[in-house]
mmCIF file of C-alpha atoms in Angstrom:
data_model
loop_
_atom_site.group_PDB
_atom_site.id
_atom_site.type_symbol
_atom_site.label_atom_id
_atom_site.label_comp_id
_atom_site.label_asym_id
_atom_site.label_seq_id
_atom_site.Cartn_x
_atom_site.Cartn_y
_atom_site.Cartn_z
ATOM 1 C CA MET Y 1 -16.359 49.316 33.157
ATOM 2 C CA LYS Y 2 -13.382 50.533 32.034
ATOM 3 C CA LYS Y 3 -11.667 47.376 33.530
ATOM 4 C CA LEU Y 4 -14.172 45.075 31.883
ATOM 5 C CA ILE Y 5 -13.493 46.853 28.523
ATOM 6 C CA ALA Y 6 -9.884 46.449 28.792
ATOM 7 C CA ALA Y 7 -10.048 42.946 29.836
ATOM 8 C CA ALA Y 8 -12.322 42.140 26.784
ATOM 9 C CA GLY Y 9 -9.774 43.964 24.564
ATOM 10 C CA THR Y 10 -6.878 42.052 25.866
ATOM 11 C CA ALA Y 11 -8.654 38.860 25.388
ATOM 12 C CA LEU Y 12 -9.419 39.553 21.724
ATOM 13 C CA LEU Y 13 -5.833 40.621 21.259
ATOM 14 C CA SER Y 14 -4.832 37.366 22.602
ATOM 15 C CA LEU Y 15 -7.241 35.357 20.381
ATOM 16 C CA ALA Y 16 -5.882 37.350 17.375
ATOM 17 C CA ALA Y 17 -2.579 36.676 18.155
ATOM 18 C CA ALA Y 18 -2.742 32.941 18.645
ATOM 19 C CA SER Y 19 -4.848 32.838 15.503
ATOM 20 C CA ALA Y 20 -2.259 34.866 13.557
ATOM 21 C CA SER Y 21 0.597 32.380 14.953
ATOM 22 C CA ALA Y 22 -1.611 29.271 13.898
ATOM 23 C CA ALA Y 23 0.192 27.161 11.617
ATOM 24 C CA ASP Y 24 -1.584 26.175 8.382
ATOM 25 C CA VAL Y 25 -1.489 22.260 8.200
ATOM 26 C CA THR Y 26 -3.294 20.266 5.520
ATOM 27 C CA LEU Y 27 -4.456 16.665 6.105
ATOM 28 C CA MET Y 28 -5.277 14.671 3.208
ATOM 29 C CA LEU Y 29 -7.860 11.909 3.466
ATOM 30 C CA ASN Y 30 -7.731 8.523 1.821
ATOM 31 C CA TRP Y 31 -11.034 9.008 0.203
ATOM 32 C CA THR Y 32 -14.073 11.395 0.808
ATOM 33 C CA PRO Y 33 -15.082 12.195 4.494
ATOM 34 C CA THR Y 34 -17.126 9.550 6.297
ATOM 35 C CA ALA Y 35 -17.692 8.236 9.827
ATOM 36 C CA ASP Y 36 -13.970 7.135 10.390
ATOM 37 C CA HIS Y 37 -13.169 10.759 9.825
ATOM 38 C CA ALA Y 38 -15.742 12.257 12.141
ATOM 39 C CA PRO Y 39 -13.189 12.519 15.072
ATOM 40 C CA LEU Y 40 -11.270 14.993 13.145
ATOM 41 C CA TYR Y 41 -14.299 17.168 12.241
ATOM 42 C CA TYR Y 42 -15.431 16.830 15.760
ATOM 43 C CA ALA Y 43 -11.918 18.218 17.057
ATOM 44 C CA LYS Y 44 -12.059 20.880 14.583
ATOM 45 C CA SER Y 45 -15.537 21.982 15.351
ATOM 46 C CA GLN Y 46 -14.543 22.256 19.007
ATOM 47 C CA GLY Y 47 -11.572 24.285 18.254
ATOM 48 C CA TRP Y 48 -8.945 21.718 19.710
ATOM 49 C CA PHE Y 49 -6.737 22.090 16.961
ATOM 50 C CA LYS Y 50 -6.802 25.781 16.987
ATOM 51 C CA LYS Y 51 -5.986 25.906 20.595
ATOM 52 C CA GLU Y 52 -2.884 24.225 19.825
ATOM 53 C CA GLY Y 53 -1.800 26.680 17.367
ATOM 54 C CA ILE Y 54 -2.984 24.262 14.308
ATOM 55 C CA ASP Y 55 -5.198 25.777 11.491
ATOM 56 C CA LEU Y 56 -6.250 22.469 10.070
ATOM 57 C CA THR Y 57 -7.489 22.005 6.343
ATOM 58 C CA ILE Y 58 -9.062 18.384 5.691
ATOM 59 C CA GLU Y 59 -8.798 17.709 2.135
ATOM 60 C CA SER Y 60 -10.412 14.623 0.456
ATOM 61 C CA GLY Y 61 -8.375 12.069 -1.214
ATOM 62 C CA ARG Y 62 -8.851 9.658 -4.156
ATOM 63 C CA GLY Y 63 -7.252 6.299 -2.756
ATOM 64 C CA SER Y 64 -4.437 5.433 -0.202
ATOM 65 C CA ALA Y 65 -1.605 5.242 -3.130
ATOM 66 C CA GLY Y 66 -2.496 8.781 -4.166
ATOM 67 C CA THR Y 67 -2.278 10.179 -0.568
ATOM 68 C CA ALA Y 68 0.815 8.099 0.374
ATOM 69 C CA GLN Y 69 2.639 9.613 -2.863
ATOM 70 C CA ARG Y 70 1.407 12.982 -2.002
ATOM 71 C CA VAL Y 71 2.412 12.989 1.573
ATOM 72 C CA GLY Y 72 5.683 11.170 0.633
ATOM 73 C CA SER Y 73 6.651 14.068 -1.894
ATOM 74 C CA GLY Y 74 5.904 16.977 0.577
ATOM 75 C CA GLY Y 75 2.892 18.071 -1.304
ATOM 76 C CA SER Y 76 0.686 17.432 1.868
ATOM 77 C CA PRO Y 77 2.420 17.317 5.360
ATOM 78 C CA MET Y 78 0.031 14.763 6.587
ATOM 79 C CA GLY Y 79 -2.579 12.341 5.266
ATOM 80 C CA ILE Y 80 -4.454 8.875 5.802
ATOM 81 C CA ALA Y 81 -3.551 5.950 4.083
ATOM 82 C CA ASP Y 82 -3.702 2.035 4.317
ATOM 83 C CA LEU Y 83 -0.219 1.110 5.960
ATOM 84 C CA PRO Y 84 0.835 -1.555 3.517
ATOM 85 C CA THR Y 85 0.231 0.808 0.769
ATOM 86 C CA ALA Y 86 2.070 3.427 2.590
ATOM 87 C CA MET Y 87 4.844 1.039 2.787
ATOM 88 C CA GLN Y 88 4.814 0.253 -0.972
ATOM 89 C CA ALA Y 89 5.116 4.251 -1.662
ATOM 90 C CA ARG Y 90 7.978 4.382 0.943
ATOM 91 C CA GLY Y 91 9.869 1.751 -1.194
ATOM 92 C CA LYS Y 92 9.314 3.794 -4.355
ATOM 93 C CA GLY Y 93 11.137 6.779 -2.370
ATOM 94 C CA ALA Y 94 8.015 8.409 -0.547
ATOM 95 C CA ASP Y 95 9.430 9.981 2.478
ATOM 96 C CA LEU Y 96 6.818 9.325 5.183
ATOM 97 C CA THR Y 97 6.039 7.459 8.539
ATOM 98 C CA ALA Y 98 3.000 6.373 10.242
ATOM 99 C CA VAL Y 99 2.344 8.368 13.705
ATOM 100 C CA MET Y 100 -1.231 6.644 14.605
ATOM 101 C CA VAL Y 101 -3.147 3.782 13.336
ATOM 102 C CA ILE Y 102 -6.822 4.144 12.937
ATOM 103 C CA TYR Y 103 -7.768 0.642 11.595
ATOM 104 C CA ALA Y 104 -5.945 -1.991 13.894
ATOM 105 C CA ASN Y 105 -7.684 -4.644 11.958
ATOM 106 C CA THR Y 106 -7.826 -4.527 8.130
ATOM 107 C CA PRO Y 107 -11.389 -3.138 7.036
ATOM 108 C CA GLN Y 108 -11.045 -4.646 3.369
ATOM 109 C CA GLY Y 109 -13.605 -7.036 2.120
ATOM 110 C CA PHE Y 110 -14.907 -8.605 -1.043
ATOM 111 C CA TYR Y 111 -18.717 -8.390 -1.947
ATOM 112 C CA TRP Y 112 -20.675 -10.255 -4.479
ATOM 113 C CA LEU Y 113 -24.351 -11.752 -5.129
ATOM 114 C CA LYS Y 114 -24.841 -15.495 -4.203
ATOM 115 C CA SER Y 115 -27.248 -15.759 -7.218
ATOM 116 C CA SER Y 116 -24.131 -15.109 -9.567
ATOM 117 C CA GLY Y 117 -22.994 -18.372 -8.772
ATOM 118 C CA ILE Y 118 -20.055 -17.329 -6.548
ATOM 119 C CA ASN Y 119 -19.765 -19.119 -3.258
ATOM 120 C CA GLY Y 120 -16.564 -17.624 -2.056
ATOM 121 C CA PRO Y 121 -13.164 -16.658 -2.998
ATOM 122 C CA LYS Y 122 -12.407 -19.768 -4.854
ATOM 123 C CA ASP Y 123 -15.047 -18.841 -7.416
ATOM 124 C CA PHE Y 124 -13.278 -15.467 -8.157
ATOM 125 C CA THR Y 125 -11.648 -16.883 -11.176
ATOM 126 C CA GLY Y 126 -12.573 -15.218 -14.642
ATOM 127 C CA ARG Y 127 -14.673 -12.760 -12.899
ATOM 128 C CA LYS Y 128 -14.806 -8.834 -13.050
ATOM 129 C CA ILE Y 129 -14.051 -6.955 -9.659
ATOM 130 C CA GLY Y 130 -14.965 -3.430 -9.448
ATOM 131 C CA ASN Y 131 -12.930 -0.871 -7.367
ATOM 132 C CA PRO Y 132 -11.043 2.387 -7.972
ATOM 133 C CA PRO Y 133 -7.657 2.201 -9.361
ATOM 134 C CA GLY Y 134 -5.735 3.819 -6.433
ATOM 135 C CA ASP Y 135 -7.691 1.413 -3.878
ATOM 136 C CA ALA Y 136 -5.504 -0.406 -1.395
ATOM 137 C CA ALA Y 137 -7.556 -3.619 -2.297
ATOM 138 C CA ARG Y 138 -6.415 -3.543 -5.890
ATOM 139 C CA LEU Y 139 -2.890 -2.914 -4.783
ATOM 140 C CA MET Y 140 -2.948 -5.742 -2.225
ATOM 141 C CA TRP Y 141 -4.720 -8.177 -4.406
ATOM 142 C CA PRO Y 142 -1.903 -10.489 -5.029
ATOM 143 C CA ALA Y 143 -1.380 -10.999 -1.211
ATOM 144 C CA PHE Y 144 -5.333 -11.814 -0.987
ATOM 145 C CA ALA Y 145 -5.107 -14.229 -4.187
ATOM 146 C CA LYS Y 146 -2.012 -16.172 -2.747
ATOM 147 C CA ASN Y 147 -3.972 -16.779 0.533
ATOM 148 C CA ALA Y 148 -7.112 -17.678 -1.027
ATOM 149 C CA GLY Y 149 -5.376 -20.167 -3.510
ATOM 150 C CA LEU Y 150 -5.934 -18.058 -6.671
ATOM 151 C CA ASP Y 151 -3.808 -16.919 -9.470
ATOM 152 C CA ALA Y 152 -3.203 -13.082 -9.192
ATOM 153 C CA GLY Y 153 -3.807 -12.772 -12.957
ATOM 154 C CA SER Y 154 -7.241 -14.631 -13.080
ATOM 155 C CA VAL Y 155 -9.565 -11.749 -12.460
ATOM 156 C CA ASN Y 156 -10.269 -8.587 -14.189
ATOM 157 C CA PHE Y 157 -10.301 -5.522 -12.511
ATOM 158 C CA VAL Y 158 -12.965 -2.477 -13.546
ATOM 159 C CA ASN Y 159 -12.449 1.089 -12.632
ATOM 160 C CA LEU Y 160 -15.368 2.214 -10.296
ATOM 161 C CA SER Y 161 -15.800 5.115 -8.266
ATOM 162 C CA PRO Y 162 -16.491 4.364 -4.600
ATOM 163 C CA GLN Y 163 -20.229 5.799 -5.067
ATOM 164 C CA ALA Y 164 -20.850 3.574 -7.945
ATOM 165 C CA LYS Y 165 -19.623 0.147 -6.415
ATOM 166 C CA VAL Y 166 -23.216 -0.836 -5.164
ATOM 167 C CA ALA Y 167 -24.988 0.344 -8.182
ATOM 168 C CA ALA Y 168 -22.542 -1.736 -10.300
ATOM 169 C CA LEU Y 169 -23.071 -4.746 -8.585
ATOM 170 C CA LYS Y 170 -26.869 -4.464 -8.606
ATOM 171 C CA ALA Y 171 -26.768 -3.846 -12.437
ATOM 172 C CA LYS Y 172 -24.384 -6.932 -12.709
ATOM 173 C CA SER Y 173 -21.756 -4.865 -14.722
ATOM 174 C CA VAL Y 174 -19.307 -6.330 -12.088
ATOM 175 C CA ASP Y 175 -19.466 -9.760 -10.587
ATOM 176 C CA ILE Y 176 -17.495 -8.487 -7.185
ATOM 177 C CA ILE Y 177 -16.761 -5.300 -5.417
ATOM 178 C CA SER Y 178 -14.191 -4.463 -2.903
ATOM 179 C CA ASP Y 179 -15.179 -2.328 0.128
ATOM 180 C CA PHE Y 180 -14.513 -1.405 3.682
ATOM 181 C CA TYR Y 181 -16.625 -3.118 6.469
ATOM 182 C CA ASN Y 182 -17.727 0.074 7.493
ATOM 183 C CA GLU Y 183 -20.298 -0.072 4.821
ATOM 184 C CA HIS Y 184 -21.626 -3.642 5.563
ATOM 185 C CA ASP Y 185 -24.945 -2.700 6.979
ATOM 186 C CA LEU Y 186 -25.806 -0.633 3.914
ATOM 187 C CA LYS Y 187 -25.093 -3.612 1.469
ATOM 188 C CA VAL Y 188 -27.031 -5.922 3.766
ATOM 189 C CA ARG Y 189 -30.008 -3.728 3.367
ATOM 190 C CA GLU Y 190 -29.619 -3.433 -0.332
ATOM 191 C CA PHE Y 191 -29.144 -7.170 -1.157
ATOM 192 C CA GLY Y 192 -30.480 -8.946 1.939
ATOM 193 C CA ASN Y 193 -29.719 -12.761 1.840
ATOM 194 C CA ASP Y 194 -28.248 -12.677 -1.697
ATOM 195 C CA LEU Y 195 -25.312 -10.881 -0.400
ATOM 196 C CA GLY Y 196 -21.832 -12.822 -0.147
ATOM 197 C CA PHE Y 197 -19.026 -11.350 1.755
ATOM 198 C CA ALA Y 198 -15.422 -12.472 2.341
ATOM 199 C CA PRO Y 199 -13.357 -10.190 4.625
ATOM 200 C CA TRP Y 200 -9.489 -10.330 4.107
ATOM 201 C CA ARG Y 201 -9.248 -11.815 7.649
ATOM 202 C CA SER Y 202 -11.205 -14.916 6.268
ATOM 203 C CA VAL Y 203 -7.976 -15.817 4.384
ATOM 204 C CA GLY Y 204 -5.652 -15.132 6.985
ATOM 205 C CA LEU Y 205 -4.801 -11.515 5.942
ATOM 206 C CA ASN Y 206 -5.122 -9.050 8.629
ATOM 207 C CA VAL Y 207 -2.677 -6.267 7.799
ATOM 208 C CA TYR Y 208 -3.001 -2.648 9.263
ATOM 209 C CA GLY Y 209 -5.376 -0.317 7.649
ATOM 210 C CA ASN Y 210 -6.030 3.214 7.584
ATOM 211 C CA SER Y 211 -3.185 4.962 9.489
ATOM 212 C CA ILE Y 212 -2.098 8.695 9.804
ATOM 213 C CA VAL Y 213 1.086 9.401 8.033
ATOM 214 C CA VAL Y 214 3.460 12.268 7.994
ATOM 215 C CA ASN Y 215 6.000 13.627 5.707
ATOM 216 C CA ARG Y 216 9.222 12.730 7.593
ATOM 217 C CA ALA Y 217 11.038 15.997 6.502
ATOM 218 C CA PHE Y 218 7.973 17.818 7.906
ATOM 219 C CA LEU Y 219 8.281 15.655 11.092
ATOM 220 C CA ASP Y 220 11.732 16.465 11.602
ATOM 221 C CA LYS Y 221 11.365 20.183 11.415
ATOM 222 C CA ASN Y 222 7.907 20.311 13.283
ATOM 223 C CA LYS Y 223 8.115 17.755 15.962
ATOM 224 C CA ASP Y 224 6.070 19.659 18.583
ATOM 225 C CA LEU Y 225 3.411 20.358 15.979
ATOM 226 C CA VAL Y 226 3.131 17.033 14.949
ATOM 227 C CA ALA Y 227 3.026 15.957 18.714
ATOM 228 C CA LYS Y 228 0.274 18.319 19.270
ATOM 229 C CA PHE Y 229 -1.684 17.097 16.277
ATOM 230 C CA VAL Y 230 -1.419 13.448 17.249
ATOM 231 C CA ALA Y 231 -2.541 14.300 20.665
ATOM 232 C CA VAL Y 232 -5.683 16.061 19.628
ATOM 233 C CA THR Y 233 -6.403 13.388 17.187
ATOM 234 C CA GLN Y 234 -6.101 10.552 19.795
ATOM 235 C CA ARG Y 235 -8.319 12.669 22.266
ATOM 236 C CA ALA Y 236 -10.794 13.130 19.438
ATOM 237 C CA TYR Y 237 -11.104 9.384 18.473
ATOM 238 C CA ASP Y 238 -11.497 8.436 22.196
ATOM 239 C CA ALA Y 239 -14.133 11.054 22.714
ATOM 240 C CA CYS Y 240 -15.917 9.615 19.637
ATOM 241 C CA VAL Y 241 -15.824 6.038 20.860
ATOM 242 C CA LYS Y 242 -17.456 7.184 24.179
ATOM 243 C CA SER Y 243 -20.129 9.177 22.431
ATOM 244 C CA PHE Y 244 -20.542 9.303 18.695
ATOM 245 C CA ASP Y 245 -23.382 11.778 18.300
ATOM 246 C CA PRO Y 246 -21.553 14.975 18.843
ATOM 247 C CA CYS Y 247 -19.002 13.572 16.351
ATOM 248 C CA LEU Y 248 -21.696 12.746 13.681
ATOM 249 C CA GLN Y 249 -23.272 16.110 14.050
ATOM 250 C CA ALA Y 250 -19.923 17.714 13.319
ATOM 251 C CA LEU Y 251 -19.248 15.603 10.322
ATOM 252 C CA MET Y 252 -22.813 16.251 9.021
ATOM 253 C CA ALA Y 253 -22.468 19.909 9.496
ATOM 254 C CA ASP Y 254 -19.350 20.004 7.283
ATOM 255 C CA VAL Y 255 -19.999 17.426 4.790
ATOM 256 C CA SER Y 256 -22.820 17.200 2.374
ATOM 257 C CA GLY Y 257 -24.558 14.036 1.042
ATOM 258 C CA LEU Y 258 -24.041 11.715 3.937
ATOM 259 C CA SER Y 259 -26.988 9.758 5.564
ATOM 260 C CA ALA Y 260 -26.838 10.086 9.502
ATOM 261 C CA ASP Y 261 -28.097 6.374 10.030
ATOM 262 C CA ASN Y 262 -25.724 4.959 7.533
ATOM 263 C CA GLN Y 263 -22.785 7.006 9.142
ATOM 264 C CA ARG Y 264 -23.937 5.638 12.653
ATOM 265 C CA ASP Y 265 -23.942 2.126 11.648
ATOM 266 C CA GLN Y 266 -20.460 2.626 10.180
ATOM 267 C CA TRP Y 267 -19.069 3.781 13.221
ATOM 268 C CA GLY Y 268 -20.388 0.763 15.112
ATOM 269 C CA ARG Y 269 -18.062 -1.514 12.768
ATOM 270 C CA ILE Y 270 -15.131 1.058 12.915
ATOM 271 C CA LYS Y 271 -14.964 0.623 16.717
ATOM 272 C CA MET Y 272 -14.646 -3.054 16.018
ATOM 273 C CA LEU Y 273 -11.801 -2.523 13.575
ATOM 274 C CA MET Y 274 -9.955 -0.023 15.816
ATOM 275 C CA ARG Y 275 -9.854 -2.890 18.641
ATOM 276 C CA ASP Y 276 -6.801 -5.111 18.947
ATOM 277 C CA ASP Y 277 -4.700 -6.070 21.843
ATOM 278 C CA THR Y 278 -2.139 -3.299 21.397
ATOM 279 C CA THR Y 279 -4.929 -0.426 21.116
ATOM 280 C CA THR Y 280 -6.531 -1.711 24.386
ATOM 281 C CA LYS Y 281 -3.328 -2.450 26.427
ATOM 282 C CA VAL Y 282 -0.852 0.012 25.059
ATOM 283 C CA ALA Y 283 -2.649 3.162 23.606
ATOM 284 C CA LEU Y 284 -5.580 4.076 21.261
ATOM 285 C CA GLY Y 285 -3.698 4.218 17.884
ATOM 286 C CA ALA Y 286 -0.603 2.559 18.891
ATOM 287 C CA PHE Y 287 1.046 0.108 16.493
ATOM 288 C CA ASP Y 288 2.713 -3.317 17.458
ATOM 289 C CA ALA Y 289 6.292 -3.579 16.081
ATOM 290 C CA GLY Y 290 5.916 -7.241 15.200
ATOM 291 C CA ARG Y 291 2.769 -6.684 13.267
ATOM 292 C CA VAL Y 292 4.247 -3.973 11.291
ATOM 293 C CA LYS Y 293 7.341 -6.161 10.358
ATOM 294 C CA ALA Y 294 5.101 -8.929 9.319
ATOM 295 C CA ASP Y 295 3.085 -6.404 7.033
ATOM 296 C CA TYR Y 296 6.320 -5.257 5.525
ATOM 297 C CA GLU Y 297 7.517 -8.613 5.005
ATOM 298 C CA LEU Y 298 4.336 -9.773 3.222
ATOM 299 C CA VAL Y 299 4.212 -6.693 1.000
ATOM 300 C CA GLY Y 300 7.839 -7.408 0.310
ATOM 301 C CA SER Y 301 7.244 -11.085 -0.641
ATOM 302 C CA LEU Y 302 4.007 -11.052 -2.529
ATOM 303 C CA ILE Y 303 3.928 -7.522 -4.124
ATOM 304 C CA GLY Y 304 7.470 -6.051 -3.891
ATOM 305 C CA ILE Y 305 9.294 -3.072 -2.155
ATOM 306 C CA ASP Y 306 11.472 -1.438 -4.728
ATOM 307 C CA LYS Y 307 14.180 -0.060 -2.230
ATOM 308 C CA ALA Y 308 14.289 -1.942 1.125
ATOM 309 C CA PHE Y 309 13.935 -0.300 4.388
ATOM 310 C CA ASP Y 310 13.857 -1.131 8.266
ATOM 311 C CA PRO Y 311 10.121 -1.664 8.967
ATOM 312 C CA ALA Y 312 10.883 -0.189 12.420
ATOM 313 C CA THR Y 313 11.216 3.130 10.936
ATOM 314 C CA MET Y 314 7.874 2.825 9.223
ATOM 315 C CA PHE Y 315 6.054 3.965 12.503
ATOM 316 C CA THR Y 316 6.275 5.581 15.725
ATOM 317 C CA ASN Y 317 4.139 5.576 18.904
ATOM 318 C CA GLU Y 318 5.871 8.488 20.719
ATOM 319 C CA PHE Y 319 3.278 10.771 20.437
ATOM 320 C CA LEU Y 320 0.418 8.729 21.701
ATOM 321 C CA ASP Y 321 -0.722 9.261 25.479
ATOM 322 C CA GLN Y 322 -0.640 5.801 26.861
ATOM 323 C CA LYS Y 323 -3.161 6.615 29.358
ATOM 324 C CA VAL Y 324 -5.901 7.044 26.498
ATOM 325 C CA ARG Y 325 -6.745 3.527 25.346
ATOM 326 C CA MET Y 326 -9.237 1.856 23.262
ATOM 327 C CA THR Y 327 -12.291 0.259 25.063
ATOM 328 C CA GLY Y 328 -12.658 -3.275 25.477
ATOM 329 C CA GLN Y 329 -15.506 -5.438 24.133
#
């Protein structure tokens, strides 16, 4: 009995020591938590981060632009931001780099009601587009407009919160909304055959989407910690691709106001967005250098990068396990 008590005491002391030595790390999301963030909540609920000495706090964001600026200034060591938006921030002095891609394909798209007389992007001229001011779609609008053959100044943007988009479109206070493909099923249920949709890919614009970005000064000082964070995160996304229900449960347990059915639908779309030749053949979460360079050149030519930098320094795949790959079709 004494041996058992002593062993239990030793275990408790070891656990306390591990907890005391855990590093406090904040990850700022691009927006409020939804299915695409479920793997993070799952890994946290399983104690995977804690086991690696990371006491993770997940903080909601208000758009990729704000998150990129926050991480770039050192206000948060890590975050999730749309890669081209992070590039723009980097050009303005934000000190950040990407360590894992979540959306290998852009999730961005525009939605409208066919009954409004819009048949496609060519009919956007003079219309009102509703989205948040820090949204990547608004920042990247000049690129979409050029590819669609539109004048970038021919539309009017209306500030909307993400939660107000569908209601605003239904009330016709805006003509068009931007949104991630994740939410496609929700809009189909709401508007049926009256729903019009144009993904950015339809005009030949398939930039990298949400990625995990890290403050570069933090990375230089905490390389082992970042390596452990990425390893856990990659493992978590892989686990959720294979079986989403445990991840959904973790998300729903920590985040209020979500519909389980909607989040499950979202995850089905998210898996499609995570899949490309690089994530299936190199590693889940891996970037392709050629695509990163092309995104950089696109941002530079159509939107502008205040201070040029080498796009090869915008990302690293070094922390990803190449044995962990995104599933095929």
